[in-house]
Coordinates of C-alpha atoms and ligand atoms in Angstrom, one line a residue:
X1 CA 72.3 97.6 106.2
X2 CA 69.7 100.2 104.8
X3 CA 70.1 100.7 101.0
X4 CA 69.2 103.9 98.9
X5 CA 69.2 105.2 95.5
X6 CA 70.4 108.7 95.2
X7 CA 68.4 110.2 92.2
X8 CA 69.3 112.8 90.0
X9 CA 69.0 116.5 91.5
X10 CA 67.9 120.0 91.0
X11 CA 70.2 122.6 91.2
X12 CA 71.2 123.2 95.6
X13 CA 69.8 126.5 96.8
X14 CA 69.4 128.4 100.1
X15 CA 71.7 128.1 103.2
X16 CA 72.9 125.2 105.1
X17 CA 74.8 124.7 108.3
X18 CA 77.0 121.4 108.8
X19 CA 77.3 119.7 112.0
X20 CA 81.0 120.7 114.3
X21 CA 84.4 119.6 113.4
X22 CA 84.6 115.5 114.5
X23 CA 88.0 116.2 114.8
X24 CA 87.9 119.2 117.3
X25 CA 84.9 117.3 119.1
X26 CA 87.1 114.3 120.3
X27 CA 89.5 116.6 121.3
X28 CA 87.5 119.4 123.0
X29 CA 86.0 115.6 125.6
X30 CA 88.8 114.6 125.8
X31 CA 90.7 117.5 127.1
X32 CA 87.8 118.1 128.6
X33 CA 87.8 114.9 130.6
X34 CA 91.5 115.2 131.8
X35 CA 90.8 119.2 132.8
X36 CA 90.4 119.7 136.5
X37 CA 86.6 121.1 136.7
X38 CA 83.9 121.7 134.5
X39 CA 84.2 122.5 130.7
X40 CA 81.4 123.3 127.8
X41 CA 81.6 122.6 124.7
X42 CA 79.0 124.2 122.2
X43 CA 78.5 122.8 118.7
X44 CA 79.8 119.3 119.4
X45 CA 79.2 116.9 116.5
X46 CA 76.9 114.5 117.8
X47 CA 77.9 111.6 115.4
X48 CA 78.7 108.1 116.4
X49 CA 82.3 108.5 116.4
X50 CA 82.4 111.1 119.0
X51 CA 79.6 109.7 121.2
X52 CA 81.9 106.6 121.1
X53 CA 84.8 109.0 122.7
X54 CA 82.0 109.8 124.9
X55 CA 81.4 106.4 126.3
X56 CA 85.1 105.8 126.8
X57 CA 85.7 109.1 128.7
X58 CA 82.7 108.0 130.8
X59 CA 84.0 104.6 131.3
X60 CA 87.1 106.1 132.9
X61 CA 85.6 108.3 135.0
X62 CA 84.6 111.6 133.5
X63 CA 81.4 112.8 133.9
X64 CA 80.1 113.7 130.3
X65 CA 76.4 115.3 129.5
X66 CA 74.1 117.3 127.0
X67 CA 73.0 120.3 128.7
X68 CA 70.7 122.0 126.3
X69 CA 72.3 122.6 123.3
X70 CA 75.9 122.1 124.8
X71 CA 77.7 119.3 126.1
X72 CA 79.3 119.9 129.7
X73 CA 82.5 118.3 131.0
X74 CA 83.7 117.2 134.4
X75 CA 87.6 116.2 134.3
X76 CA 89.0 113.8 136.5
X77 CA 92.5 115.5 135.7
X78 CA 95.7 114.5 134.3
X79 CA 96.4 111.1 135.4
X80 CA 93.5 110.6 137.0
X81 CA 91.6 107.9 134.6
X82 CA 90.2 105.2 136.4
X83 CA 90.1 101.8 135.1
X84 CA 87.6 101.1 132.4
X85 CA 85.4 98.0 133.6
X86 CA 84.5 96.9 130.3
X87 CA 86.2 97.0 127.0
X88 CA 86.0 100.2 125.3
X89 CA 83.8 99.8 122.2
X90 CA 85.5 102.1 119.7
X91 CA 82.7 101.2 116.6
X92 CA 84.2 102.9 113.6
X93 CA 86.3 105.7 115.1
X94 CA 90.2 105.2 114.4
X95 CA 90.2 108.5 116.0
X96 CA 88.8 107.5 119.2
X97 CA 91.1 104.7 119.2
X98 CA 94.8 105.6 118.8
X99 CA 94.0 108.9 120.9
X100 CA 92.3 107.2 123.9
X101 CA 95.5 104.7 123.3
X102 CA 97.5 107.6 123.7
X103 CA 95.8 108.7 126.7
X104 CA 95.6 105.2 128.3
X105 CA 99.3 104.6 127.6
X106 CA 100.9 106.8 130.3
X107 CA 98.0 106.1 133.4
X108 CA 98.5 102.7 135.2
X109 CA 95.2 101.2 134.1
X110 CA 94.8 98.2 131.5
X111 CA 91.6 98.9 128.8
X112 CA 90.7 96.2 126.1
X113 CA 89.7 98.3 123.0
X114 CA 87.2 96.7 120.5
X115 CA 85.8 97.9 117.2
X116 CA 83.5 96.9 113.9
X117 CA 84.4 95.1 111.1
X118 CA 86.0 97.8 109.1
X119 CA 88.3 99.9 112.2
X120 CA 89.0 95.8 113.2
X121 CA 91.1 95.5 109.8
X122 CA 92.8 98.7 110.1
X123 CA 96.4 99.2 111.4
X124 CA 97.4 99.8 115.3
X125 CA 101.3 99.3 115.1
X126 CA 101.8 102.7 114.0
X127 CA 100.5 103.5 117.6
X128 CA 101.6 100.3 119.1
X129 CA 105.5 101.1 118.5
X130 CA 106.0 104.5 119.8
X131 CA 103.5 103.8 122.9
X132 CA 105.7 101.0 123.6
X133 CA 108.9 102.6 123.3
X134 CA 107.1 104.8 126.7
X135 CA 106.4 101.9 128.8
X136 CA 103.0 100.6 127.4
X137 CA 102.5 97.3 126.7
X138 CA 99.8 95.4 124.3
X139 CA 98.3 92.5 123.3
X140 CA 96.9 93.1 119.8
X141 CA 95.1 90.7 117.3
X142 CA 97.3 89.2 114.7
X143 CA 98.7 92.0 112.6
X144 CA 98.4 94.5 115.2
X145 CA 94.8 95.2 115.0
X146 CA 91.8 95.1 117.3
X147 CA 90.6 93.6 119.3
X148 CA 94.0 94.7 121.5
X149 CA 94.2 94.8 125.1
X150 CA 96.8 97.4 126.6
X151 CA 98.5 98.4 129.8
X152 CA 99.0 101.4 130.2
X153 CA 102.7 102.5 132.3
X154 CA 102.8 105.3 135.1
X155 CA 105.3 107.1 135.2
X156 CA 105.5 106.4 131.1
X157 CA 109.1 107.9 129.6
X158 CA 109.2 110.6 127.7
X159 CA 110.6 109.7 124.3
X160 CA 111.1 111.8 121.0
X161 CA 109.3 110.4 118.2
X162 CA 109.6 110.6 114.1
X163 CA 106.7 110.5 112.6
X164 CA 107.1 107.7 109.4
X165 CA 103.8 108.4 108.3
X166 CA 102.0 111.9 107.9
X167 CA 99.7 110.8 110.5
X168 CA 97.5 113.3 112.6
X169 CA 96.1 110.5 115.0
X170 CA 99.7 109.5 115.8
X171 CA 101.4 112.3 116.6
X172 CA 98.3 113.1 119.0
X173 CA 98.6 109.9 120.4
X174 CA 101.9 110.3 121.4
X175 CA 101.6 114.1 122.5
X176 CA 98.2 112.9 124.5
X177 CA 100.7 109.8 126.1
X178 CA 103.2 112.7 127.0
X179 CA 100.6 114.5 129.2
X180 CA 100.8 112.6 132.2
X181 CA 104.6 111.4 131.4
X182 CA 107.1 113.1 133.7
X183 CA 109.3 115.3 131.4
X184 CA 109.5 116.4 127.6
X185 CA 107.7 114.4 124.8
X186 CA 108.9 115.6 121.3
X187 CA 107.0 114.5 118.1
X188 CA 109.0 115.4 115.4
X189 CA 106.5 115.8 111.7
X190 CA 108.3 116.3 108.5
X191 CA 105.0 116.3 106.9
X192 CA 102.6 118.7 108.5
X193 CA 98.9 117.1 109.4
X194 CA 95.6 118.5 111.0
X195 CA 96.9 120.8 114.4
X196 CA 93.8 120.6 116.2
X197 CA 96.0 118.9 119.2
X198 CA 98.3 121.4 119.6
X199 CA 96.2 124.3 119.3
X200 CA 93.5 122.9 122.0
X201 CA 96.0 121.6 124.7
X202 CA 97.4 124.9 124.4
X203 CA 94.0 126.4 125.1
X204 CA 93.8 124.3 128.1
X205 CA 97.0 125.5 129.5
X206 CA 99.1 122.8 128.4
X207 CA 102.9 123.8 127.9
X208 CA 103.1 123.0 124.6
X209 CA 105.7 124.4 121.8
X210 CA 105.8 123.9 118.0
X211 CA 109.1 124.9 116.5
X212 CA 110.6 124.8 112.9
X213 CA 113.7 122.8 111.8
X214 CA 115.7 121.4 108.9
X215 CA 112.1 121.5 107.2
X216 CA 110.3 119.7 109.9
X217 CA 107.8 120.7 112.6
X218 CA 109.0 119.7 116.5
X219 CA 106.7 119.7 119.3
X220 CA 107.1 119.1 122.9
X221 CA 104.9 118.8 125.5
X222 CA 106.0 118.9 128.8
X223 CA 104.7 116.5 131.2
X224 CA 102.8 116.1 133.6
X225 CA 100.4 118.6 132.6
X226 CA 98.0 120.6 134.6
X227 CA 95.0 121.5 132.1
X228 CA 92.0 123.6 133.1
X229 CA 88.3 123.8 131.9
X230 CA 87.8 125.7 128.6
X231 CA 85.0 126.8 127.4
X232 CA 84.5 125.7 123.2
X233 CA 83.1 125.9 120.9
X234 CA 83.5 123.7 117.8
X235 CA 83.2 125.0 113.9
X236 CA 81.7 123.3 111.1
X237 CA 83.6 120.2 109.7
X238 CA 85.3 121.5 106.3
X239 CA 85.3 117.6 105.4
X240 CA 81.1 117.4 105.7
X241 CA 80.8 121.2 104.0
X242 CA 83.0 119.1 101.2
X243 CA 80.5 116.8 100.2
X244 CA 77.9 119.6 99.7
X245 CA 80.8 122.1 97.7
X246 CA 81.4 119.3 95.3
X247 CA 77.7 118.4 94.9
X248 CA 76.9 122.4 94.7
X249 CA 79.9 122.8 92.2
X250 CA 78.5 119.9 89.6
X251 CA 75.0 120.4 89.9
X252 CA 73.8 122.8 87.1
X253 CA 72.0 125.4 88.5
X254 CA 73.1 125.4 92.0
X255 CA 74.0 128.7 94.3
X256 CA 74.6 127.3 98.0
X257 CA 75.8 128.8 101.1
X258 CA 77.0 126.1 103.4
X259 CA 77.8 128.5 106.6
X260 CA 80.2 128.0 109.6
X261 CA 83.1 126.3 107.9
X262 CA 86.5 125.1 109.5
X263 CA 89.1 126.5 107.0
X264 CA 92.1 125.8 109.1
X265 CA 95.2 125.7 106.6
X266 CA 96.0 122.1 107.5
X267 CA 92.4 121.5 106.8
X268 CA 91.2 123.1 103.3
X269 CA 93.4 121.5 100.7
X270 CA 90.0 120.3 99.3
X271 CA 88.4 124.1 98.5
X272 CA 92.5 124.6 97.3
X273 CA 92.1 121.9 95.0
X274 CA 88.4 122.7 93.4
X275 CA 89.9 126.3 93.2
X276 CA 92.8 125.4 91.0
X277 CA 89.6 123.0 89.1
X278 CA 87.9 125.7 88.6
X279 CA 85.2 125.8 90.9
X280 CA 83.1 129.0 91.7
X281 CA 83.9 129.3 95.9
X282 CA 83.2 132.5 97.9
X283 CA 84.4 132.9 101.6
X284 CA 82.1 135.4 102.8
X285 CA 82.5 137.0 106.5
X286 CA 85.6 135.0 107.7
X287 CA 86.0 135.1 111.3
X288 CA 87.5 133.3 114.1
X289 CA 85.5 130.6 115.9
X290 CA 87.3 128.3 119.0
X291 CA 90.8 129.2 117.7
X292 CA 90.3 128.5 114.3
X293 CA 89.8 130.3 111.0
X294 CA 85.7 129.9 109.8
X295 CA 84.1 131.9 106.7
X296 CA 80.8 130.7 105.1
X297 CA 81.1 129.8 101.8
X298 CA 79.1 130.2 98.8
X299 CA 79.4 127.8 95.8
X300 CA 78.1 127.8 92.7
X301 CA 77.7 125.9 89.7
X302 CA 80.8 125.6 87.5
X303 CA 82.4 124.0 84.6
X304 CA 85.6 122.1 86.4
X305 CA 88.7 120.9 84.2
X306 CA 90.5 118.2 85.1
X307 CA 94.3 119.0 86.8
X308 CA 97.0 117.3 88.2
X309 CA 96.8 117.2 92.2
X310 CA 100.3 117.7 93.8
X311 CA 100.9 114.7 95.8
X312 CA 102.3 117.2 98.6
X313 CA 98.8 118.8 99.9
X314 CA 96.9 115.4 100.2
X315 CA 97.5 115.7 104.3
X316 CA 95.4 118.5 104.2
X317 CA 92.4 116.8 102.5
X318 CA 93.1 113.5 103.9
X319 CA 89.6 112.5 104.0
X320 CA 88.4 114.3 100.8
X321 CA 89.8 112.5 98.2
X322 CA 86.6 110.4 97.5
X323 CA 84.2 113.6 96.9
X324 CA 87.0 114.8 95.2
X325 CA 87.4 111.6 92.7
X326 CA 83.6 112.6 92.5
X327 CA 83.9 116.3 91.0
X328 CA 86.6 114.9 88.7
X329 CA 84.8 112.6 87.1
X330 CA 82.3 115.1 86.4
X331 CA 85.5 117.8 84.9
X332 CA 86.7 118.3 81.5
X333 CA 89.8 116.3 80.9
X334 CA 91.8 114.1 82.9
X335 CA 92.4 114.0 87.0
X336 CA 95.3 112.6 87.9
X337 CA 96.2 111.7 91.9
X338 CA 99.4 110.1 93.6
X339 CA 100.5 109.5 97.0
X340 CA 97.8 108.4 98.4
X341 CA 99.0 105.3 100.3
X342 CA 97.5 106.1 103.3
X343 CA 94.4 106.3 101.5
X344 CA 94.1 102.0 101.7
X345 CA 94.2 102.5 105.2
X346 CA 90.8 104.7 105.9
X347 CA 87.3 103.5 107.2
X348 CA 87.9 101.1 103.6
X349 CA 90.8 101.3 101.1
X350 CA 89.4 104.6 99.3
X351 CA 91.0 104.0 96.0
X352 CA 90.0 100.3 95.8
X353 CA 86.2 101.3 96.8
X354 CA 86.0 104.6 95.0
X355 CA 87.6 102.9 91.9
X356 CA 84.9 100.2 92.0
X357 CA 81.9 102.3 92.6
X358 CA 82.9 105.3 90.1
X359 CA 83.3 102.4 87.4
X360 CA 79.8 101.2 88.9
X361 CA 78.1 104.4 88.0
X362 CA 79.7 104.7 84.3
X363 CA 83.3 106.3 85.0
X364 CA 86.1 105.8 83.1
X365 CA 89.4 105.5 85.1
X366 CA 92.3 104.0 85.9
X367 CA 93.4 102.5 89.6
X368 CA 97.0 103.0 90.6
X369 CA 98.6 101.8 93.7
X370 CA 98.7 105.0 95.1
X371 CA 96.1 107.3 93.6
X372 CA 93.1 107.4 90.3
X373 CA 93.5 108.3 87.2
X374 CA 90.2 110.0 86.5
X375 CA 88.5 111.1 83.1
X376 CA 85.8 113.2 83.2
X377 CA 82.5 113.3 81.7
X378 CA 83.0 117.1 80.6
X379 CA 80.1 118.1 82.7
X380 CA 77.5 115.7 81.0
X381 CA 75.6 113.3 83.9
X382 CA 77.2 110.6 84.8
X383 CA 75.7 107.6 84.1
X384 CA 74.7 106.0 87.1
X385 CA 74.1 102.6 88.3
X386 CA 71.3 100.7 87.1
X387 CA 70.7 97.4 88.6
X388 CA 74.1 97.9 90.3
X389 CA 74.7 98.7 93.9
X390 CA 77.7 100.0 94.9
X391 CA 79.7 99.0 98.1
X392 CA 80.2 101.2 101.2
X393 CA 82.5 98.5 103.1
X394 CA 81.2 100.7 106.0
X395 CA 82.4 103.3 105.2
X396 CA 80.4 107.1 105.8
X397 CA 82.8 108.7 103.4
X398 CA 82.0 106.6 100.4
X399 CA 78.4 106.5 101.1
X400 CA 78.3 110.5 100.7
X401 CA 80.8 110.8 98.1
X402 CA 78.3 108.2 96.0
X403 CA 75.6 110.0 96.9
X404 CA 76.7 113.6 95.1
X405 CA 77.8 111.3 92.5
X406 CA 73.8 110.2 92.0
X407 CA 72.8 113.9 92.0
X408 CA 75.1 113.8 89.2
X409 CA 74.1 111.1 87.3
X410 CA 71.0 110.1 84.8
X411 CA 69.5 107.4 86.3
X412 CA 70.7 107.8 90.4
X413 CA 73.1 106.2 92.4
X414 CA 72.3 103.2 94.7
X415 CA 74.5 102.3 97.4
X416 CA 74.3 99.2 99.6
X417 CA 74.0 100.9 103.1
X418 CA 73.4 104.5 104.5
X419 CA 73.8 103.8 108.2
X420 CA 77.8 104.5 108.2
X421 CA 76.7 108.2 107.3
X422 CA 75.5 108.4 110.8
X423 CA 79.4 107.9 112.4
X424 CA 80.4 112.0 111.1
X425 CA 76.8 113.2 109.9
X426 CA 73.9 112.0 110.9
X427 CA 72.1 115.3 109.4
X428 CA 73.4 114.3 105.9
X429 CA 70.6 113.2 103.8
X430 CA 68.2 115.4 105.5
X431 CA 70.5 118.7 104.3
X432 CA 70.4 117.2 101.2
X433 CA 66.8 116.9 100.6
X434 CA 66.3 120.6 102.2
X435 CA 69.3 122.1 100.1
X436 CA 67.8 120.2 96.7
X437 CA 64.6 120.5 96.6
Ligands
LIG1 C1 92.1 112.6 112.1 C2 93.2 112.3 111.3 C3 93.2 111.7 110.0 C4 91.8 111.6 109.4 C5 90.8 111.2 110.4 C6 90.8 112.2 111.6 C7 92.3 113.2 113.4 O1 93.7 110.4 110.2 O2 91.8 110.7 108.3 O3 89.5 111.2 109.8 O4 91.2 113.7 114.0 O5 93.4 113.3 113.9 P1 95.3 110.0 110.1 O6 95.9 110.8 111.2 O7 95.4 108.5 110.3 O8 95.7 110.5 108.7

């Protein structure tokens, strides 16, 4: 554990560049891995999480290396993961997890997947049923978390799958499963989450089909696949620019470009949400980068009110919500969020740590069981903590949201440990300092 005290902060200035899309980079190996030749992948996010895919993929036979600035890929091919000798040390990464369960579920191999403290208490049977329901079979820990050892079933069946929670790493588990299962998987989402699946196995020549019904999305992915090498290369992560458009947006003064910004629509409910705050957020020179929309955006100081957030576009900001419960306590009037369930799941429960630490650093608010009730200061500093620390519970998420709250603040913001940052952004603290000083 490494603590710090984030102190009180000039206005940001100048241009910064976040690291890739953690999202797109477990995707881009592990399509990589199960393509038939030799992909690159430029812009890769080189946090913990994804070097933790890494180390799977390798484990399982794909060869996976830095090659100057990019990463290069050597697939083994659909079905052709080889049994992992060791278990597969997941660290903090749900995503690595429930997708490499996905992927493990339909080839005849058995893989015992093991985590930290934090991804050890969070909640597997949501990949666990449909999984089984296509031949795989587990041994979790009691209340279906990891440790968990699973075999995997070749041929798997094909099965068509509900989604009962608006869960990205779910329905890509299950579409990942359907790769190397003979036949038709169909996911069925009444609650659209992040696409980055379906738009990359697509790009790897995956027959893959999203449809529109009775108000829900269906995809199907026919099995078994034959992908081929892609070149990619991965934007920046709209959920790291987030930290730095909150921090930019409460810090008098500030005028920041964060550039190379993942604004895909299932993506940017955050920048939606500051919008309708009243934030000051320019998307200059929006482009295409890897399939996906990119701008840079500028952001500048501004005086934010406090609004209602409409339960309905939380899947877009999934991850958000903490920086977010940061640039409402700093708003004029009251913040008020709901639906956030799935929020008590994350790296911690979000509203339970959030909730503490705000009230830690002199906010005034109210926990519900699914979502704050936040009022702001108005714009004045917060107060910060003074002989307080406030608690991570290993989570990167809540060490960065607490550290724009100490820019914020009059006396700083100490939190109990920094090294979680290091799972999505190991850069943070050192774009902080550049953009802030
Ligand atoms: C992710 C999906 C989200 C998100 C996570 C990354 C993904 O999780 O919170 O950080 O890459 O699919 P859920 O699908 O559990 O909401």
């Amino acid at each position: 554990m490494t603590a710090h005290r984030f102190l009180p902060s000039g206005p940001l200035t100048g241009r910064i560049r976040v690291p890739g899309d953690k999202s797109i980079s477990h995707r881009a190996l592990m399509f990589g891995a199960l393509a038939v030749g030799r992909s690159r992948i430029s812009g890769l996010l080189e946090g913990e999480d994804v070097l933790a895919t890494a180390a799977a993929l390798r484990a399982m036979g794909a060869r996976i290396e830095r090659s100057g600035d990019d990463w290069v890929v050597d697939g083994v091919g659909v079905g052709g993961l080889l049994q992992p000798e060791q278990a597969l040390d997941m660290g903090n990464s749900g995503t690595s997890t429930r997708l490499l369960m996905g992927l493990v579920a339909s080839h005849g191999i058995t893989a015992a997947f093991t985590g930290d403290a934090s991804l050890s208490k969070r909640p597997m049977g949501r990949v666990i049923d449909p999984l089984s329901t296509m031949g795989a079979s587990f041994t979790p820990s009691p209340g279906g978390t990891l440790p968990l050892v699973m075999e995997g079933m070749q041929p798997a069946v094909p099965v068509t799958y509900r989604l009962p929670v608006a869960s990205a790493q779910v329905k890509s588990a299950v579409l990942l499963a359907g790769l190397n299962t003979p036949g038709i998987t169909t996911v069925l989402e009444p609650v659209p989450t992040r696409d980055h699946t379906e738009r990359m196995l697509r790009g790897f020549g995956a027959e893959l089909t999203v449809e529109e019904a009775d108000g829900e999305r269906i995809i199907r992915i026919h099995g078994p696949a034959d992908l081929h090498p892609c070149d990619i290369t991965v934007p920046g992560d709209p959920s790291s620019a987030a930290f730095f458009a909150v921090a930019a947006s409460v810090v008098p003064g500030s005028d920041l470009v964060i550039e190379n910004v993942g604004l895909n629509p299932t993506r940017d409910g955050i920048f939606r949400v500051l919008g309708q705050m009243g934030s000051d957020i320019e998307k200059l020179d929006e482009r295409e980068v890897g399939g996906e929309p990119v701008a840079d955006l500028r952001v500048r100081h501004a005086k934010l009110k406090g609004i209602k957030v409409d339960p309905a576009i939380a899947p877009s900001m999934i991850d958000e919500f903490p920086v977010l419960f940061v640039a409402a306590a700093m708003a004029e009037g009251t913040t008020v969020t709901s639906g956030l369930d799935e929020l008590r799941v994350k790296e911690s429960d979000r509203l339970f740590a959030m909730a503490a630490a705000l009230m830690a650093a002199g906010v005034t608010l109210e926990e519900r069981e699914d979502g704050l009730v936040i009022t702001g200061s108005g714009g004045e500093p917060l107060r910060g903590t003074a002989n307080a620390r406030v608690a991570t519970h290993l989570d990167h998420r809540i060490a960065m949201s607490m550290a724009v709250a100490g820019l914020a603040s009059r006396h700083g913001v100490e939190i109990d440990d920094i090294e979680p940052i290091a799972t999505s952004f190991p850069n943070f603290t050192a774009l902080l300092d550049a953009a802030a000083s």
